[in-house]
Amino acid sequence: MREDTRRWIEKDKRHCWHPFTRQGEWCAEGHEPLVITGGDGVWLMDSEGRRYFDGNSSIWTNVHGHGRREIGEAVREQLERVSHVSFLGQTHPAAIELAGRLCGFFPRGTLDRVFFSDNGSTAVECALKMSLQYRQQTGEGERCGFVSFANGYHGDTLGAASLGGVGRFFDRFRGAGYPVRFVRDLLELRGLGREESGGVSAVVVEPLVQGVNGMRLWPAGMLAELRAWCDAEGVHLILDEVMTGFGRTGTMFACEREGVVPDFLCLAKGLTGGTLPLAATLTREGIYEAFLGGAERAFYYGHSYTAHPAGCAAALASLDLFEGGRLLERVVERAGQMAEGLVRIAGHGLVREVRQCGLIAGIELCGPGGEAFPPESRVGERFCFGARRHGLLTRPILDTVVLMPPLCVSGEELDFSLDAVWKTLEEGILEG
Ligand SMILES: *Cc1c(COP(=O)(O)O)cnc(C)c1O
């Protein structure tokens, strides 16, 4: 190991605390975390000079590859002009332009307002608070709860976490957040009595695919039916497109696939092309108007870095890259190629099921007899560790391996990643 690497790892173990991480194992003697020091397109380089395919788009964020010159230049120019503007009391051109561009993706008179924040969790927090405050200000104060789906994920801040249906993450804090009724599916939602649905302010859902739930797909048509239920019951529809937004599923936004416009749309991860933290909550003018009037009607919410100019500049540059390169057409092409490649993988004896939506894939592993592994065997983690030797870097969700390349991936690069998955499977990494 190089001297630099050794020093960085040693210091990390002394001072850093990593998310979703068993720190005891992280800091153990034998654990050598990768120290990433460079990126170029779909590739990441570590401090030992090794190169890896970024198989989960740097935790589902990266769109145009690492080190994209156009985004870097836009950010540098913005920082040199003015590095921060408080959106509380002032405004600035990059945020103004970006808000207009985001609304421009939707028919006029639908989503015409943008509220900026910093990350996916805060984008959801804003939608929740806006929905509740709207109810209070329109004489519907009895609508003070939410409906969320089992196994859904909407972020880690307290409000967003209370909507999370992943027990292993959130059960510890149950009762501390919003009142939430969890349902498994539309059937259960429709079974709610009038009394119960009358107390619901909004339903929150990840459209098309539940990311943290091992990339599980909703049945086709689910979203449109959910929209219809919300309309019939007078309930807001909050779409959490933090993962699915910005081309990941093959259309700019997943909701387009079923012709649905939500009441709130939450965007983050890919908004800046996956370069800087920035989030946006879009909503309807009709909802916004309930916040006009006296001081008591204002939306008292914001962060120091709301609408950060560098983030907005990155987002504008990212949107330009979508338009310039016919990126979405290429995503659809690549997704077709991925589907073909996944057929062979799905046929492997150690794969239970493969799920795919656009350039998002979940490969669920199983034992040779099709049996699920006991959780303590941590097969998904071991698989991903083994895949590194074939130049693939990714993370599992339990025993589901995520393959979600940056959207700029070439055909050859995509084949490389599928091949790395195959080789790892062939090594029988799951045994022992
Ligand atoms: C990642 C994610 C979030 C949370 O976003 P952060 O930026 O990590 O706070 C919320 N919802 C979905 C669907 C996500 O994938």
Short mmCIF file of C-alpha atoms and ligand atoms in Angstrom, two decimals:
data_model
loop_
_atom_site.label_atom_id
_atom_site.label_comp_id
_atom_site.label_asym_id
_atom_site.label_seq_id
_atom_site.Cartn_x
_atom_site.Cartn_y
_atom_site.Cartn_z
CA MET A 1 0.00 0.00 0.00
CA ARG A 2 1.26 3.46 -0.86
CA GLU A 3 2.29 5.73 1.97
CA ASP A 4 -0.44 8.28 1.16
CA THR A 5 -3.13 5.63 1.19
CA ARG A 6 -1.95 4.25 4.50
CA ARG A 7 -1.97 7.73 6.06
CA TRP A 8 -5.43 8.62 4.72
CA ILE A 9 -6.98 5.39 5.91
CA GLU A 10 -5.42 5.71 9.31
CA LYS A 11 -6.73 9.28 9.70
CA ASP A 12 -10.15 8.38 8.37
CA LYS A 13 -10.45 5.65 10.95
CA ARG A 14 -9.47 8.12 13.66
CA HIS A 15 -11.81 10.99 12.73
CA CYS A 16 -14.51 10.12 10.18
CA TRP A 17 -17.93 8.63 10.79
CA HIS A 18 -19.53 7.12 7.69
CA PRO A 19 -23.25 6.89 6.85
CA PHE A 20 -25.11 3.57 7.15
CA THR A 21 -21.86 1.97 8.32
CA ARG A 22 -20.89 -0.44 11.07
CA GLN A 23 -18.00 1.67 12.26
CA GLY A 24 -16.50 -1.15 14.29
CA GLU A 25 -15.92 -3.14 11.13
CA TRP A 26 -14.90 -0.11 9.15
CA CYS A 27 -12.15 0.71 11.64
CA ALA A 28 -11.00 -2.88 12.12
CA GLU A 29 -7.36 -3.63 11.40
CA GLY A 30 -7.87 -5.58 8.18
CA HIS A 31 -10.40 -3.24 6.52
CA GLU A 32 -8.89 -1.22 3.70
CA PRO A 33 -11.50 1.22 2.38
CA LEU A 34 -10.95 2.52 -1.13
CA VAL A 35 -9.70 6.09 -1.15
CA ILE A 36 -11.11 7.59 -4.33
CA THR A 37 -8.86 10.29 -5.73
CA GLY A 38 -10.06 10.71 -9.30
CA GLY A 39 -12.89 10.23 -11.74
CA ASP A 40 -13.21 10.25 -15.50
CA GLY A 41 -16.49 9.42 -17.24
CA VAL A 42 -17.86 6.19 -15.80
CA TRP A 43 -14.52 5.41 -14.14
CA LEU A 44 -13.31 6.09 -10.62
CA MET A 45 -9.63 5.93 -9.63
CA ASP A 46 -8.33 5.10 -6.19
CA SER A 47 -5.18 6.13 -4.38
CA GLU A 48 -3.49 2.87 -5.34
CA GLY A 49 -3.86 3.66 -9.04
CA ARG A 50 -6.67 1.14 -9.61
CA ARG A 51 -9.61 1.93 -11.88
CA TYR A 52 -13.22 0.95 -11.26
CA PHE A 53 -16.43 1.18 -13.25
CA ASP A 54 -18.82 3.32 -11.18
CA GLY A 55 -21.60 0.75 -11.08
CA ASN A 56 -23.99 2.68 -8.87
CA SER A 57 -23.41 6.19 -10.21
CA SER A 58 -21.88 7.31 -6.91
CA ILE A 59 -24.92 6.35 -4.88
CA TRP A 60 -27.42 6.97 -7.67
CA THR A 61 -26.43 10.55 -8.41
CA ASN A 62 -24.11 10.70 -11.42
CA VAL A 63 -25.57 11.42 -14.84
CA HIS A 64 -22.93 12.63 -17.31
CA GLY A 65 -19.87 10.88 -15.91
CA HIS A 66 -17.20 12.16 -13.57
CA GLY A 67 -15.14 15.23 -14.37
CA ARG A 68 -17.45 16.63 -17.06
CA ARG A 69 -15.72 19.75 -18.28
CA GLU A 70 -18.93 21.67 -19.08
CA ILE A 71 -20.24 21.32 -15.53
CA GLY A 72 -16.88 22.07 -13.95
CA GLU A 73 -16.49 25.23 -16.00
CA ALA A 74 -20.01 26.45 -15.23
CA VAL A 75 -19.40 25.94 -11.51
CA ARG A 76 -16.00 27.66 -11.60
CA GLU A 77 -17.36 30.65 -13.52
CA GLN A 78 -20.25 30.97 -11.09
CA LEU A 79 -18.00 30.76 -8.04
CA GLU A 80 -15.74 33.43 -9.49
CA ARG A 81 -18.70 35.74 -10.21
CA VAL A 82 -20.33 35.27 -6.81
CA SER A 83 -19.89 32.23 -4.62
CA HIS A 84 -23.02 32.47 -2.51
CA VAL A 85 -26.21 34.49 -2.50
CA SER A 86 -28.73 34.21 0.29
CA PHE A 87 -32.04 33.27 -1.29
CA LEU A 88 -33.62 34.73 1.84
CA GLY A 89 -34.09 38.36 0.85
CA GLN A 90 -32.18 38.22 -2.46
CA THR A 91 -32.32 36.30 -5.68
CA HIS A 92 -29.81 35.43 -8.40
CA PRO A 93 -29.82 34.62 -12.13
CA ALA A 94 -28.80 30.94 -11.92
CA ALA A 95 -31.68 30.02 -9.59
CA ILE A 96 -34.15 32.08 -11.63
CA GLU A 97 -33.10 30.38 -14.87
CA LEU A 98 -33.12 26.95 -13.28
CA ALA A 99 -36.59 27.36 -11.77
CA GLY A 100 -37.90 28.33 -15.21
CA ARG A 101 -36.18 25.38 -16.89
CA LEU A 102 -37.58 22.90 -14.34
CA CYS A 103 -41.14 24.20 -14.67
CA GLY A 104 -40.69 24.09 -18.45
CA PHE A 105 -40.67 20.29 -18.34
CA PHE A 106 -44.36 20.32 -17.36
CA PRO A 107 -47.43 21.72 -19.06
CA ARG A 108 -48.12 25.32 -18.18
CA GLY A 109 -50.56 25.63 -15.32
CA THR A 110 -49.37 22.43 -13.63
CA LEU A 111 -46.06 22.61 -11.77
CA ASP A 112 -45.23 26.31 -11.90
CA ARG A 113 -43.42 26.88 -8.58
CA VAL A 114 -40.02 25.71 -7.40
CA PHE A 115 -38.76 25.67 -3.83
CA PHE A 116 -35.04 24.93 -3.54
CA SER A 117 -33.28 23.05 -0.78
CA ASP A 118 -30.19 20.88 -0.37
CA ASN A 119 -30.86 17.16 -0.74
CA GLY A 120 -33.48 14.51 -1.30
CA SER A 121 -34.56 14.40 2.32
CA THR A 122 -35.16 18.14 2.46
CA ALA A 123 -36.99 18.10 -0.88
CA VAL A 124 -39.41 15.63 0.72
CA GLU A 125 -39.55 17.57 4.00
CA CYS A 126 -40.63 20.67 2.09
CA ALA A 127 -43.40 18.83 0.28
CA LEU A 128 -44.71 17.36 3.54
CA LYS A 129 -44.70 20.67 5.36
CA MET A 130 -46.22 22.52 2.42
CA SER A 131 -49.00 19.97 2.14
CA LEU A 132 -49.83 20.17 5.86
CA GLN A 133 -49.68 23.95 6.02
CA TYR A 134 -51.83 24.18 2.90
CA ARG A 135 -54.49 22.12 4.69
CA GLN A 136 -54.36 24.38 7.73
CA GLN A 137 -54.76 27.44 5.55
CA THR A 138 -57.64 26.11 3.48
CA GLY A 139 -59.84 24.96 6.34
CA GLU A 140 -58.88 21.29 6.04
CA GLY A 141 -56.94 21.01 9.29
CA GLU A 142 -58.34 17.51 9.84
CA ARG A 143 -56.10 16.32 7.00
CA CYS A 144 -53.00 16.06 9.18
CA GLY A 145 -51.53 12.65 8.35
CA PHE A 146 -49.80 10.92 5.45
CA VAL A 147 -49.99 7.67 3.58
CA SER A 148 -46.77 5.99 2.55
CA PHE A 149 -45.90 2.62 1.04
CA ALA A 150 -44.30 -0.29 2.84
CA ASN A 151 -40.58 -0.58 2.09
CA GLY A 152 -40.46 2.92 0.61
CA TYR A 153 -37.57 5.28 1.26
CA HIS A 154 -37.74 9.07 1.32
CA GLY A 155 -34.64 10.22 3.19
CA ASP A 156 -33.23 10.37 6.68
CA THR A 157 -34.26 13.65 8.32
CA LEU A 158 -36.94 13.08 10.94
CA GLY A 159 -39.98 14.05 8.87
CA ALA A 160 -38.83 12.23 5.74
CA ALA A 161 -37.76 9.22 7.81
CA SER A 162 -41.21 8.93 9.36
CA LEU A 163 -42.50 8.22 5.83
CA GLY A 164 -39.87 5.52 5.37
CA GLY A 165 -41.16 1.98 5.32
CA VAL A 166 -37.81 0.24 5.75
CA GLY A 167 -37.98 -1.15 9.26
CA ARG A 168 -34.29 -1.75 9.77
CA PHE A 169 -33.57 1.93 9.22
CA PHE A 170 -36.52 3.67 10.78
CA ASP A 171 -38.31 1.57 13.41
CA ARG A 172 -36.07 2.96 16.13
CA PHE A 173 -37.58 6.43 15.65
CA ARG A 174 -41.19 5.46 15.06
CA GLY A 175 -43.57 7.79 16.80
CA ALA A 176 -41.16 10.72 16.65
CA GLY A 177 -42.27 11.95 13.23
CA TYR A 178 -45.51 12.49 11.32
CA PRO A 179 -48.56 10.30 11.73
CA VAL A 180 -48.27 7.88 8.83
CA ARG A 181 -50.49 5.07 7.61
CA PHE A 182 -48.41 2.52 5.70
CA VAL A 183 -50.02 0.50 2.93
CA ARG A 184 -48.52 -2.30 0.87
CA ASP A 185 -50.20 -1.47 -2.41
CA LEU A 186 -53.13 0.19 -4.15
CA LEU A 187 -55.49 -2.53 -3.02
CA GLU A 188 -54.84 -1.76 0.59
CA LEU A 189 -55.02 1.98 -0.10
CA ARG A 190 -58.44 1.60 -1.68
CA GLY A 191 -59.54 -0.36 1.36
CA LEU A 192 -59.11 2.68 3.62
CA GLY A 193 -62.44 3.91 4.90
CA ARG A 194 -63.71 7.43 4.23
CA GLU A 195 -62.96 8.29 7.84
CA GLU A 196 -59.31 7.37 7.43
CA SER A 197 -58.76 8.85 3.97
CA GLY A 198 -60.42 12.07 5.16
CA GLY A 199 -57.53 12.56 7.57
CA VAL A 200 -54.87 12.22 4.89
CA SER A 201 -53.06 15.27 3.61
CA ALA A 202 -50.89 13.51 1.03
CA VAL A 203 -49.71 10.17 -0.31
CA VAL A 204 -45.98 9.83 -0.91
CA VAL A 205 -44.54 7.38 -3.41
CA GLU A 206 -41.43 6.59 -5.42
CA PRO A 207 -42.86 6.32 -8.94
CA LEU A 208 -42.19 3.20 -11.10
CA VAL A 209 -39.51 1.74 -8.85
CA GLN A 210 -38.80 1.60 -5.12
CA GLY A 211 -35.04 2.06 -4.94
CA VAL A 212 -34.07 1.01 -1.44
CA ASN A 213 -36.56 -1.85 -1.67
CA GLY A 214 -34.09 -3.71 -3.89
CA MET A 215 -35.20 -1.87 -7.08
CA ARG A 216 -38.73 -3.31 -6.94
CA LEU A 217 -41.01 -2.20 -9.75
CA TRP A 218 -44.61 -1.15 -9.34
CA PRO A 219 -47.07 -2.80 -11.71
CA ALA A 220 -47.62 -0.79 -14.91
CA GLY A 221 -50.47 1.67 -14.49
CA MET A 222 -50.08 1.91 -10.73
CA LEU A 223 -49.08 5.55 -10.82
CA ALA A 224 -52.00 6.67 -12.96
CA GLU A 225 -54.39 4.74 -10.71
CA LEU A 226 -52.86 6.32 -7.63
CA ARG A 227 -53.34 9.75 -9.19
CA ALA A 228 -56.99 8.92 -9.81
CA TRP A 229 -57.45 7.77 -6.19
CA CYS A 230 -55.88 10.98 -4.89
CA ASP A 231 -58.15 13.09 -7.10
CA ALA A 232 -61.24 11.22 -5.98
CA GLU A 233 -60.30 11.53 -2.29
CA GLY A 234 -58.94 15.08 -2.36
CA VAL A 235 -55.50 13.90 -1.28
CA HIS A 236 -52.22 15.43 -2.52
CA LEU A 237 -49.86 13.23 -4.51
CA ILE A 238 -46.19 13.70 -3.62
CA LEU A 239 -43.83 12.04 -6.07
CA ASP A 240 -40.37 11.33 -4.76
CA GLU A 241 -38.32 11.34 -7.95
CA VAL A 242 -35.06 11.82 -6.10
CA MET A 243 -33.71 8.64 -7.67
CA THR A 244 -35.84 8.32 -10.82
CA GLY A 245 -35.56 11.94 -11.95
CA PHE A 246 -33.28 13.17 -14.72
CA GLY A 247 -33.37 10.33 -17.18
CA ARG A 248 -32.60 7.32 -15.05
CA THR A 249 -35.70 5.43 -16.21
CA GLY A 250 -35.45 6.50 -19.85
CA THR A 251 -37.69 9.57 -19.68
CA MET A 252 -36.69 12.82 -18.02
CA PHE A 253 -39.05 12.06 -15.13
CA ALA A 254 -40.67 8.76 -14.28
CA CYS A 255 -44.13 10.32 -13.95
CA GLU A 256 -44.16 11.10 -17.68
CA ARG A 257 -44.40 7.39 -18.36
CA GLU A 258 -47.96 7.29 -17.04
CA GLY A 259 -48.95 10.81 -17.96
CA VAL A 260 -49.16 11.81 -14.31
CA VAL A 261 -48.52 15.27 -12.89
CA PRO A 262 -48.20 15.26 -9.11
CA ASP A 263 -49.10 18.00 -6.64
CA PHE A 264 -45.52 17.97 -5.39
CA LEU A 265 -42.46 16.70 -7.23
CA CYS A 266 -39.26 16.10 -5.23
CA LEU A 267 -35.96 16.24 -7.10
CA ALA A 268 -32.36 15.98 -5.92
CA LYS A 269 -29.70 13.37 -6.75
CA GLY A 270 -29.34 13.86 -10.52
CA LEU A 271 -30.40 17.52 -10.51
CA THR A 272 -26.81 18.79 -10.71
CA GLY A 273 -25.76 15.85 -12.86
CA GLY A 274 -24.63 14.32 -9.58
CA THR A 275 -21.97 16.94 -8.85
CA LEU A 276 -23.22 19.17 -6.02
CA PRO A 277 -25.93 18.94 -3.38
CA LEU A 278 -29.05 20.73 -4.53
CA ALA A 279 -32.73 19.85 -4.41
CA ALA A 280 -36.02 21.21 -5.68
CA THR A 281 -39.63 20.75 -4.69
CA LEU A 282 -42.03 21.68 -7.48
CA THR A 283 -45.68 22.40 -6.82
CA ARG A 284 -48.85 23.81 -8.32
CA GLU A 285 -49.71 27.47 -8.38
CA GLY A 286 -52.99 26.64 -6.64
CA ILE A 287 -51.13 25.26 -3.64
CA TYR A 288 -48.68 28.14 -3.61
CA GLU A 289 -51.52 30.65 -3.57
CA ALA A 290 -52.73 29.36 -0.20
CA PHE A 291 -49.49 30.78 1.24
CA LEU A 292 -50.23 34.33 0.12
CA GLY A 293 -51.58 36.93 2.51
CA GLY A 294 -50.43 37.76 6.01
CA ALA A 295 -47.14 36.85 7.68
CA GLU A 296 -48.78 33.87 9.35
CA ARG A 297 -49.43 32.31 5.95
CA ALA A 298 -45.79 32.36 4.80
CA PHE A 299 -43.78 29.17 4.50
CA TYR A 300 -41.23 29.41 7.31
CA TYR A 301 -38.67 27.01 6.00
CA GLY A 302 -35.20 27.43 4.48
CA HIS A 303 -31.55 26.57 4.69
CA SER A 304 -28.43 28.74 4.68
CA TYR A 305 -27.44 27.40 1.28
CA THR A 306 -30.90 27.33 -0.31
CA ALA A 307 -30.58 27.65 -4.11
CA HIS A 308 -26.80 27.71 -3.92
CA PRO A 309 -25.50 29.46 -7.07
CA ALA A 310 -22.84 26.83 -7.79
CA GLY A 311 -25.41 24.06 -7.52
CA CYS A 312 -27.81 25.96 -9.78
CA ALA A 313 -25.02 26.58 -12.33
CA ALA A 314 -24.18 22.87 -12.29
CA ALA A 315 -27.84 21.98 -12.77
CA LEU A 316 -28.17 24.34 -15.74
CA ALA A 317 -25.03 22.89 -17.33
CA SER A 318 -26.38 19.40 -16.72
CA LEU A 319 -29.69 20.23 -18.42
CA ASP A 320 -27.76 21.65 -21.38
CA LEU A 321 -25.94 18.33 -21.72
CA PHE A 322 -29.28 16.51 -21.89
CA GLU A 323 -30.43 18.71 -24.73
CA GLY A 324 -27.16 18.83 -26.62
CA GLY A 325 -26.42 15.12 -26.70
CA ARG A 326 -29.80 13.49 -27.27
CA LEU A 327 -28.98 11.76 -24.03
CA LEU A 328 -32.42 10.29 -23.35
CA GLU A 329 -32.49 8.48 -26.69
CA ARG A 330 -29.15 6.94 -25.84
CA VAL A 331 -30.41 5.92 -22.40
CA VAL A 332 -33.26 4.01 -24.03
CA GLU A 333 -30.78 2.31 -26.36
CA ARG A 334 -28.44 1.41 -23.52
CA ALA A 335 -31.35 0.16 -21.40
CA GLY A 336 -32.23 -2.23 -24.23
CA GLN A 337 -28.66 -3.44 -24.31
CA MET A 338 -28.71 -3.85 -20.54
CA ALA A 339 -31.91 -5.90 -20.74
CA GLU A 340 -30.23 -8.25 -23.21
CA GLY A 341 -27.18 -8.59 -21.02
CA LEU A 342 -29.31 -9.24 -17.96
CA VAL A 343 -31.02 -12.22 -19.63
CA ARG A 344 -27.86 -14.28 -19.27
CA ILE A 345 -27.34 -13.09 -15.70
CA ALA A 346 -30.96 -13.89 -14.79
CA GLY A 347 -30.34 -17.45 -15.98
CA HIS A 348 -27.43 -17.96 -13.61
CA GLY A 349 -28.07 -20.48 -10.83
CA LEU A 350 -27.19 -17.99 -8.11
CA VAL A 351 -29.64 -15.33 -9.31
CA ARG A 352 -33.22 -15.39 -8.08
CA GLU A 353 -34.54 -12.45 -10.05
CA VAL A 354 -33.40 -9.51 -12.10
CA ARG A 355 -35.40 -6.28 -12.02
CA GLN A 356 -34.82 -3.41 -14.42
CA CYS A 357 -36.27 0.01 -15.14
CA GLY A 358 -34.33 2.08 -17.67
CA LEU A 359 -30.69 2.11 -16.57
CA ILE A 360 -31.56 0.92 -13.08
CA ALA A 361 -31.07 -2.77 -12.37
CA GLY A 362 -31.32 -4.90 -9.25
CA ILE A 363 -29.83 -8.40 -9.38
CA GLU A 364 -31.16 -10.50 -6.51
CA LEU A 365 -28.88 -13.33 -5.46
CA CYS A 366 -29.94 -16.69 -4.05
CA GLY A 367 -28.42 -20.01 -3.07
CA PRO A 368 -27.91 -22.80 -5.64
CA GLY A 369 -31.32 -24.26 -4.72
CA GLY A 370 -33.04 -20.89 -5.12
CA GLU A 371 -33.11 -20.34 -1.36
CA ALA A 372 -32.68 -16.92 0.22
CA PHE A 373 -29.53 -16.41 2.27
CA PRO A 374 -29.69 -15.74 5.98
CA PRO A 375 -29.15 -11.99 6.46
CA GLU A 376 -26.04 -12.52 8.58
CA SER A 377 -24.27 -14.14 5.63
CA ARG A 378 -24.18 -10.70 3.93
CA VAL A 379 -23.86 -12.23 0.54
CA GLY A 380 -24.64 -9.01 -1.32
CA GLU A 381 -21.75 -7.24 0.37
CA ARG A 382 -19.41 -10.11 -0.31
CA PHE A 383 -20.46 -10.18 -3.93
CA CYS A 384 -19.73 -6.48 -4.38
CA PHE A 385 -16.38 -6.89 -2.67
CA GLY A 386 -15.54 -9.70 -5.10
CA ALA A 387 -16.71 -7.64 -8.09
CA ARG A 388 -14.01 -5.07 -7.35
CA ARG A 389 -11.41 -7.52 -8.58
CA HIS A 390 -13.16 -7.37 -11.94
CA GLY A 391 -13.10 -3.60 -11.90
CA LEU A 392 -16.71 -3.04 -10.84
CA LEU A 393 -17.58 -0.84 -7.90
CA THR A 394 -21.12 -0.97 -6.58
CA ARG A 395 -23.21 -1.50 -3.46
CA PRO A 396 -25.88 -4.06 -2.67
CA ILE A 397 -29.21 -3.63 -0.93
CA LEU A 398 -29.23 -6.73 1.26
CA ASP A 399 -28.78 -9.50 -1.34
CA THR A 400 -29.71 -7.40 -4.33
CA VAL A 401 -26.76 -6.06 -6.30
CA VAL A 402 -27.39 -2.65 -7.85
CA LEU A 403 -26.20 -1.95 -11.37
CA MET A 404 -26.95 1.65 -12.21
CA PRO A 405 -24.30 3.19 -14.46
CA PRO A 406 -24.01 6.90 -15.22
CA LEU A 407 -26.31 7.72 -18.15
CA CYS A 408 -23.34 8.61 -20.36
CA VAL A 409 -22.15 4.98 -20.36
CA SER A 410 -21.01 3.67 -23.75
CA GLY A 411 -22.08 0.30 -25.12
CA GLU A 412 -18.63 -1.11 -24.54
CA GLU A 413 -18.47 0.17 -20.96
CA LEU A 414 -21.89 -1.24 -20.19
CA ASP A 415 -20.79 -4.65 -21.47
CA PHE A 416 -17.72 -4.39 -19.26
CA SER A 417 -19.92 -3.94 -16.17
CA LEU A 418 -22.30 -6.78 -17.10
CA ASP A 419 -19.30 -8.98 -17.73
CA ALA A 420 -17.87 -8.14 -14.32
CA VAL A 421 -21.15 -9.21 -12.71
CA TRP A 422 -21.05 -12.49 -14.66
CA LYS A 423 -17.44 -13.21 -13.75
CA THR A 424 -18.16 -12.58 -10.09
CA LEU A 425 -21.13 -14.95 -10.22
CA GLU A 426 -18.98 -17.58 -11.91
CA GLU A 427 -16.43 -17.41 -9.12
CA GLY A 428 -19.02 -18.77 -6.77
CA ILE A 429 -18.21 -15.88 -4.49
CA LEU A 430 -21.39 -16.74 -2.62
CA GLU A 431 -20.08 -19.89 -1.02
CA GLY A 432 -17.70 -20.02 1.91
C1 LIG B 1 -31.65 9.08 -2.00
C2 LIG B 1 -33.10 9.23 -1.88
C3 LIG B 1 -33.68 10.14 -0.97
C4 LIG B 1 -32.85 10.95 -0.02
O1 LIG B 1 -31.99 11.83 -0.68
P1 LIG B 1 -30.72 12.42 0.08
O2 LIG B 1 -30.13 13.38 -0.87
O3 LIG B 1 -29.83 11.24 0.36
O4 LIG B 1 -31.21 13.04 1.34
C5 LIG B 1 -35.05 10.27 -0.95
N1 LIG B 1 -35.82 9.54 -1.76
C6 LIG B 1 -35.32 8.66 -2.65
C7 LIG B 1 -36.25 7.91 -3.55
C8 LIG B 1 -33.94 8.46 -2.73
O5 LIG B 1 -33.45 7.56 -3.58
#
